[in-house]
Coordinates of C-alpha atoms in Angstrom, one line a residue:
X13 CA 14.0 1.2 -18.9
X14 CA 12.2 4.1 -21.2
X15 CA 13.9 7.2 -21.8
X16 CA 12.4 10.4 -19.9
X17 CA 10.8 11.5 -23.1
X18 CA 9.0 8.3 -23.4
X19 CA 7.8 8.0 -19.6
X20 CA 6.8 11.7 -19.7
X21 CA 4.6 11.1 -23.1
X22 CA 3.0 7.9 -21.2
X23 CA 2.2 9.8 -18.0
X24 CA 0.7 12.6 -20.0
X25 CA -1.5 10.5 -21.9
X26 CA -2.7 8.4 -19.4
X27 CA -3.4 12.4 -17.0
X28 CA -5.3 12.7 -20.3
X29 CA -7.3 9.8 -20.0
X30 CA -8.1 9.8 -16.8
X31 CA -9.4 13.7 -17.0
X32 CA -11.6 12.8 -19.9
X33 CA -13.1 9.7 -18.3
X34 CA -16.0 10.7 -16.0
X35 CA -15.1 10.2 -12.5
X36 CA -17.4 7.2 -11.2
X37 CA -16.8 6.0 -7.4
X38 CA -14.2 3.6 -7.4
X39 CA -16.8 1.6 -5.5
X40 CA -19.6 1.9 -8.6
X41 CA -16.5 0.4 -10.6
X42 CA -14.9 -2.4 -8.7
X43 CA -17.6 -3.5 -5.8
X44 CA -18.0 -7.1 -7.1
X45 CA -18.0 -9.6 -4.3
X46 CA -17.0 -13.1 -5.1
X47 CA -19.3 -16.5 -3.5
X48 CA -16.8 -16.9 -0.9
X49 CA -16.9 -13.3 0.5
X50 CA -18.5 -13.6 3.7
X51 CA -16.1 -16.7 4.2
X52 CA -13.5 -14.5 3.5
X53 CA -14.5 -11.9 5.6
X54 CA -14.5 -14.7 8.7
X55 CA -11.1 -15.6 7.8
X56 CA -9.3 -12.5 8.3
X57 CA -10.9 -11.2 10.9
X58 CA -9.7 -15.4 12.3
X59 CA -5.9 -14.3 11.1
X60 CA -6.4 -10.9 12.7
X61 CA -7.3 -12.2 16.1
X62 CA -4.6 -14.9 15.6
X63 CA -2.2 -11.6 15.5
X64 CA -3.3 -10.2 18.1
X65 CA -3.5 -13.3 20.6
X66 CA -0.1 -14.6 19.6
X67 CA 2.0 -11.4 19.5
X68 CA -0.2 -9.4 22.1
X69 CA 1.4 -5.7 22.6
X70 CA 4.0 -6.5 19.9
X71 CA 2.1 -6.2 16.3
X72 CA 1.3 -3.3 13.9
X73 CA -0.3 -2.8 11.3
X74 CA 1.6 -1.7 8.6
X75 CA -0.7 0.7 6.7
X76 CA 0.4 1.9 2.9
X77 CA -3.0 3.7 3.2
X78 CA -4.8 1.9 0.0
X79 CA -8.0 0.7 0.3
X80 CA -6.3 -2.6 1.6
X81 CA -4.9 -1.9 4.7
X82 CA -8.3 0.8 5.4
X83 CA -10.0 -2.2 5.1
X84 CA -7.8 -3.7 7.9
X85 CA -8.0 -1.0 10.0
X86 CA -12.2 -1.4 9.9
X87 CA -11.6 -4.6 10.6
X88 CA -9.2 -4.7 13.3
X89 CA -11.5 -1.4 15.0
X90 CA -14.7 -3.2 13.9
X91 CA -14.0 -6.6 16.0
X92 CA -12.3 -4.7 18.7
X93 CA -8.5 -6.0 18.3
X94 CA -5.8 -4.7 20.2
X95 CA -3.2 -4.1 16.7
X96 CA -2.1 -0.4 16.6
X97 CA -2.1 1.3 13.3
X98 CA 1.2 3.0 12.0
X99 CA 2.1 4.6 8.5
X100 CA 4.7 6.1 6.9
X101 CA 5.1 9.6 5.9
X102 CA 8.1 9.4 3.2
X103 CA 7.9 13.7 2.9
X104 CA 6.8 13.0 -0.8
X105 CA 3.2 11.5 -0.4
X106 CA 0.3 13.0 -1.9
X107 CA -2.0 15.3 -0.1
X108 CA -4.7 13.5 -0.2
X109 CA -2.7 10.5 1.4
X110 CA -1.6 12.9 3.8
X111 CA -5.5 14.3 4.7
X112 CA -6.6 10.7 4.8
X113 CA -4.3 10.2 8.1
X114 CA -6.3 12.7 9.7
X115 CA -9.9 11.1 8.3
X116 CA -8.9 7.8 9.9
X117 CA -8.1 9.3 12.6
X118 CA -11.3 10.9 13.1
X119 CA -13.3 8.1 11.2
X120 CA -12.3 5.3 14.1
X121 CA -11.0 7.2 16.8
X122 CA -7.7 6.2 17.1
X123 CA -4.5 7.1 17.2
X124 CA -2.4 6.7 14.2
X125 CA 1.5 6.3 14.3
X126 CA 3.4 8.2 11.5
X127 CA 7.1 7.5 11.2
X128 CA 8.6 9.6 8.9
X129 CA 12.2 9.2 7.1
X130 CA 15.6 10.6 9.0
X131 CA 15.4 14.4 8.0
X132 CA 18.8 14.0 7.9
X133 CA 19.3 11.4 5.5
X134 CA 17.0 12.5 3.3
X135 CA 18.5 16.3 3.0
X136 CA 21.5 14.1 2.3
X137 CA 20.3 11.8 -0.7
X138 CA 18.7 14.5 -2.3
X139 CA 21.8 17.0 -2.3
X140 CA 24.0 14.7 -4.0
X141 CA 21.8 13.0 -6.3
X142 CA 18.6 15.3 -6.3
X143 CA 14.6 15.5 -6.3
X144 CA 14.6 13.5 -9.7
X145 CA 17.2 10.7 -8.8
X146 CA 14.3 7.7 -9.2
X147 CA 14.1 8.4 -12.5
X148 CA 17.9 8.0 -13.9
X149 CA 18.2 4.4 -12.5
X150 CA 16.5 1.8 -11.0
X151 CA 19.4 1.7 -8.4
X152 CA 18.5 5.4 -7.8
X153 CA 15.1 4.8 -7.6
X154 CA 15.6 2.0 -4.8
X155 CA 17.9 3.8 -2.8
X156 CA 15.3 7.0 -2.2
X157 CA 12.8 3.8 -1.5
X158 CA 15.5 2.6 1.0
X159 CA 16.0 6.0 2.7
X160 CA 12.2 7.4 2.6
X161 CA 10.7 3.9 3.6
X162 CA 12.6 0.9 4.4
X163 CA 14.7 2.7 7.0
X164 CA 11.8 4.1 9.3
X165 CA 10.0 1.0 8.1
X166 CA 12.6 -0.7 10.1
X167 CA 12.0 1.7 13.3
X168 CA 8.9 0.7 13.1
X169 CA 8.8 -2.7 13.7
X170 CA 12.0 -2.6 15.9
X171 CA 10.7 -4.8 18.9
X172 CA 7.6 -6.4 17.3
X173 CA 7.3 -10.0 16.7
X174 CA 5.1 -9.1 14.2
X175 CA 3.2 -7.2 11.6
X176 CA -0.1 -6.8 9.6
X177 CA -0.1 -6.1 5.4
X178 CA -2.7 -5.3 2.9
X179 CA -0.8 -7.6 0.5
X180 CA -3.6 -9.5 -2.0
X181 CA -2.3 -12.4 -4.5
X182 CA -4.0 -11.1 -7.6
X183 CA -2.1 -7.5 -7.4
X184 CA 0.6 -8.3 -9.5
X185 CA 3.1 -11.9 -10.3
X186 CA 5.0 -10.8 -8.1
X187 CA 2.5 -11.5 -4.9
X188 CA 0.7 -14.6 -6.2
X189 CA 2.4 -16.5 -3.6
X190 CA 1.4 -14.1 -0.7
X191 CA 0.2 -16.5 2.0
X192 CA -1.7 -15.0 5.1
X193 CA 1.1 -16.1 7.6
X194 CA 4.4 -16.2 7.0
X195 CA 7.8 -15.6 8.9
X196 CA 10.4 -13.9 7.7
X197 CA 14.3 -15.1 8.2
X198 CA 14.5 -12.6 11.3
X199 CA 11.6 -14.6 12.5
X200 CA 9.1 -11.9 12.1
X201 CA 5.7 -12.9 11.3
X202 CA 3.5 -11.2 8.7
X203 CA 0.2 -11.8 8.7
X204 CA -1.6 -10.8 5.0
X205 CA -5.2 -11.6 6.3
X206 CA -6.6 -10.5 2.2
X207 CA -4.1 -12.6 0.8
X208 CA -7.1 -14.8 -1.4
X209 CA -9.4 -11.7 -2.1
X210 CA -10.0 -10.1 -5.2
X211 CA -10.2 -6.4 -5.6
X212 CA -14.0 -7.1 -6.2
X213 CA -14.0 -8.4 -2.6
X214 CA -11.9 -5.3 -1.5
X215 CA -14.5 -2.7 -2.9
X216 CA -17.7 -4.5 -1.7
X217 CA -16.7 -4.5 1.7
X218 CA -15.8 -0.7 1.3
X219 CA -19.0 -0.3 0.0
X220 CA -20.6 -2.2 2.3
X221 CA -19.1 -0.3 5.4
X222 CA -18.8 2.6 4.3
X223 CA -14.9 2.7 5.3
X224 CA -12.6 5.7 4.2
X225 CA -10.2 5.8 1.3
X226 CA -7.9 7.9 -0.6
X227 CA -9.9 10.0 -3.4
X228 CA -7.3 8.9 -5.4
X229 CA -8.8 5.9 -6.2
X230 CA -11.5 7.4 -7.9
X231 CA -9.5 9.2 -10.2
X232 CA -7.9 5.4 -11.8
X233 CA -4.8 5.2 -9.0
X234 CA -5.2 1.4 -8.0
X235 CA -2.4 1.5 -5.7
X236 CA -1.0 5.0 -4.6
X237 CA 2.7 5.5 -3.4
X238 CA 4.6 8.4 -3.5
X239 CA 3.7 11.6 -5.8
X240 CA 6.4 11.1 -8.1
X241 CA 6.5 7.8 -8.1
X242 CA 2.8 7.1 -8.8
X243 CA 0.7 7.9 -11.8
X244 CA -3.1 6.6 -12.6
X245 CA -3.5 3.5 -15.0
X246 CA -5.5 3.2 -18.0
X247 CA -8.2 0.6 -18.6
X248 CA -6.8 -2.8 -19.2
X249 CA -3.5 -1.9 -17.5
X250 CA -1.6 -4.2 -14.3
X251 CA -3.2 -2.7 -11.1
X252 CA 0.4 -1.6 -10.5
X253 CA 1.5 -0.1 -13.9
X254 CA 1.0 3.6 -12.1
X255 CA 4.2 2.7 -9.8
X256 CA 7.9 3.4 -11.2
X257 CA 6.0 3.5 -14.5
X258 CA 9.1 4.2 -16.7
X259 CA 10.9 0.9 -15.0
X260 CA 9.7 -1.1 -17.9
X261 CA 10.7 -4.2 -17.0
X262 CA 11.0 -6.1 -13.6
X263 CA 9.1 -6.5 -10.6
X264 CA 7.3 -3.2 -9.2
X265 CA 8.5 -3.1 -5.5
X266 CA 10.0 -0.7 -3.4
X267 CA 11.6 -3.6 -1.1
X268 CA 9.2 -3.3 2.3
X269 CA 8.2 -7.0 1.4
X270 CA 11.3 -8.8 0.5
X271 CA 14.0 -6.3 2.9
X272 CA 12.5 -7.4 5.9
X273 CA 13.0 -11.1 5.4
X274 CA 9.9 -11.8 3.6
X275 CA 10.6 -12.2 -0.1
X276 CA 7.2 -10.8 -2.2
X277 CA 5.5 -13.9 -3.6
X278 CA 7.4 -16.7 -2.7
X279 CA 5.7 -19.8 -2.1
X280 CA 6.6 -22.9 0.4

């Protein structure tokens, strides 16, 4: 783990970068669809109606919000699927995370659950350890990511047989073994219908469809969690070296895909 110093110097530089590159669509930059796009396409919308059939009235989609799950959610309004679309609001998201709720809202027509972290708890964790408490420890940093996320996560999908992710294989090591169905050891299945596209893939159906995403994502944020836990990335960098960037070393998870029985990129 860096010292504060160090992880301050780094996030400034890359703020630096990112303000000096011209801002370019993150469409214009990524849209690249591979030669098995459309197949790809067929196959999750196959995995999405597999969800809904088999766990009818009882799956979710999980939404984190990237340009993933949007994708989902054009998916699953596009082909007419009865899976409900929840988030969660951990009281430290960006605002433009928090404005692109309402666009989604508006964009499909839907209604859009938001579950939000026990006041409570929160008011809790932050008077003894305070705001900054992710950045002394990595068991600091995982216990906000327990109380802002993997507790109303848990609310969440209380009663469900199962749930929808915007988990990809090529978005770090630790999610190469994602697999677009898999049960968890509470039996829970999670379906991961983008499990085998690229972020090519990803971009050019955005493109394509003109579906909503965070602004962030034009300004070099790949994957966008909470404010002070998210920076953007400079060119070259892991898609998810803007998460717990001063965590050095390790895998870059907050726990949502290994607490609830499904351990991130394990394989058969």
């Amino acid at each position: 783990m860096s010292t504060p110093g160090e992880f301050e110097a780094l996030d400034a530089g890359v703020a630096r970068y990112a303000q000096d590159v011209p801002v370019l669509p993150a469409t214009l930059r990524h849209a690249r669809p591979g030669p098995h796009h459309a197949e790809l396409v067929e196959q999750a919308v196959a995995v999405l109606r597999q969800a809904a059939a088999e766990h009818a009235g009882a799956v979710v989609q999980a939404s984190s919000l990237g340009v993933e799950d949007m994708v989902l959610s054009d998916l699953i309004h596009r082909h007419g699927l009865d899976i409900p679309v929840a988030t969660l609001d951990t009281g430290a998201l960006h605002l433009e995370t928090l404005e692109l709720i309402e666009r989604l809202r508006r964009h499909y027509g839907i209604e859009v659950q938001v579950w939000q972290p026990r006041h409570e708890a929160v008011v809790e964790f932050v008077a003894r350890n305070g705001r900054e408490a992710m950045y002394r420890s990595v068991e600091l940093r995982k216990a906000c990511c327990a109380v802002r996320k993997l507790e109303p996560l848990g609310r969440m999908l209380e009663g469900r047989s199962a749930w929808v992710t915007g988990l990809r294989r090529e978005q770090s090591a630790q999610r190469d073994g994602v697999r677009e169905r898999e049960t968890g050891a509470d039996g829970r299945v999670k379906f991961s219908p983008l499990a085998q596209w690229t972020l090519g893939d990803v971009w050019h159906y955005v493109a394509e469809h003109g579906v909503p995403y965070n602004p962030l994502h034009d300004r070099f944020f790949p994957s966008i969690g909470c404010a002070p836990c998210t920076r953007a990335v400079a060119v070259g960098e892991d898609q998810r070296a803007g998460r717990w960037w001063w965590e050095l070393d390790g895998a870059k998870e907050c726990g949502l895909h290994s607490e609830q029985g499904h351990a991130v990129g394990a394989r058969p």
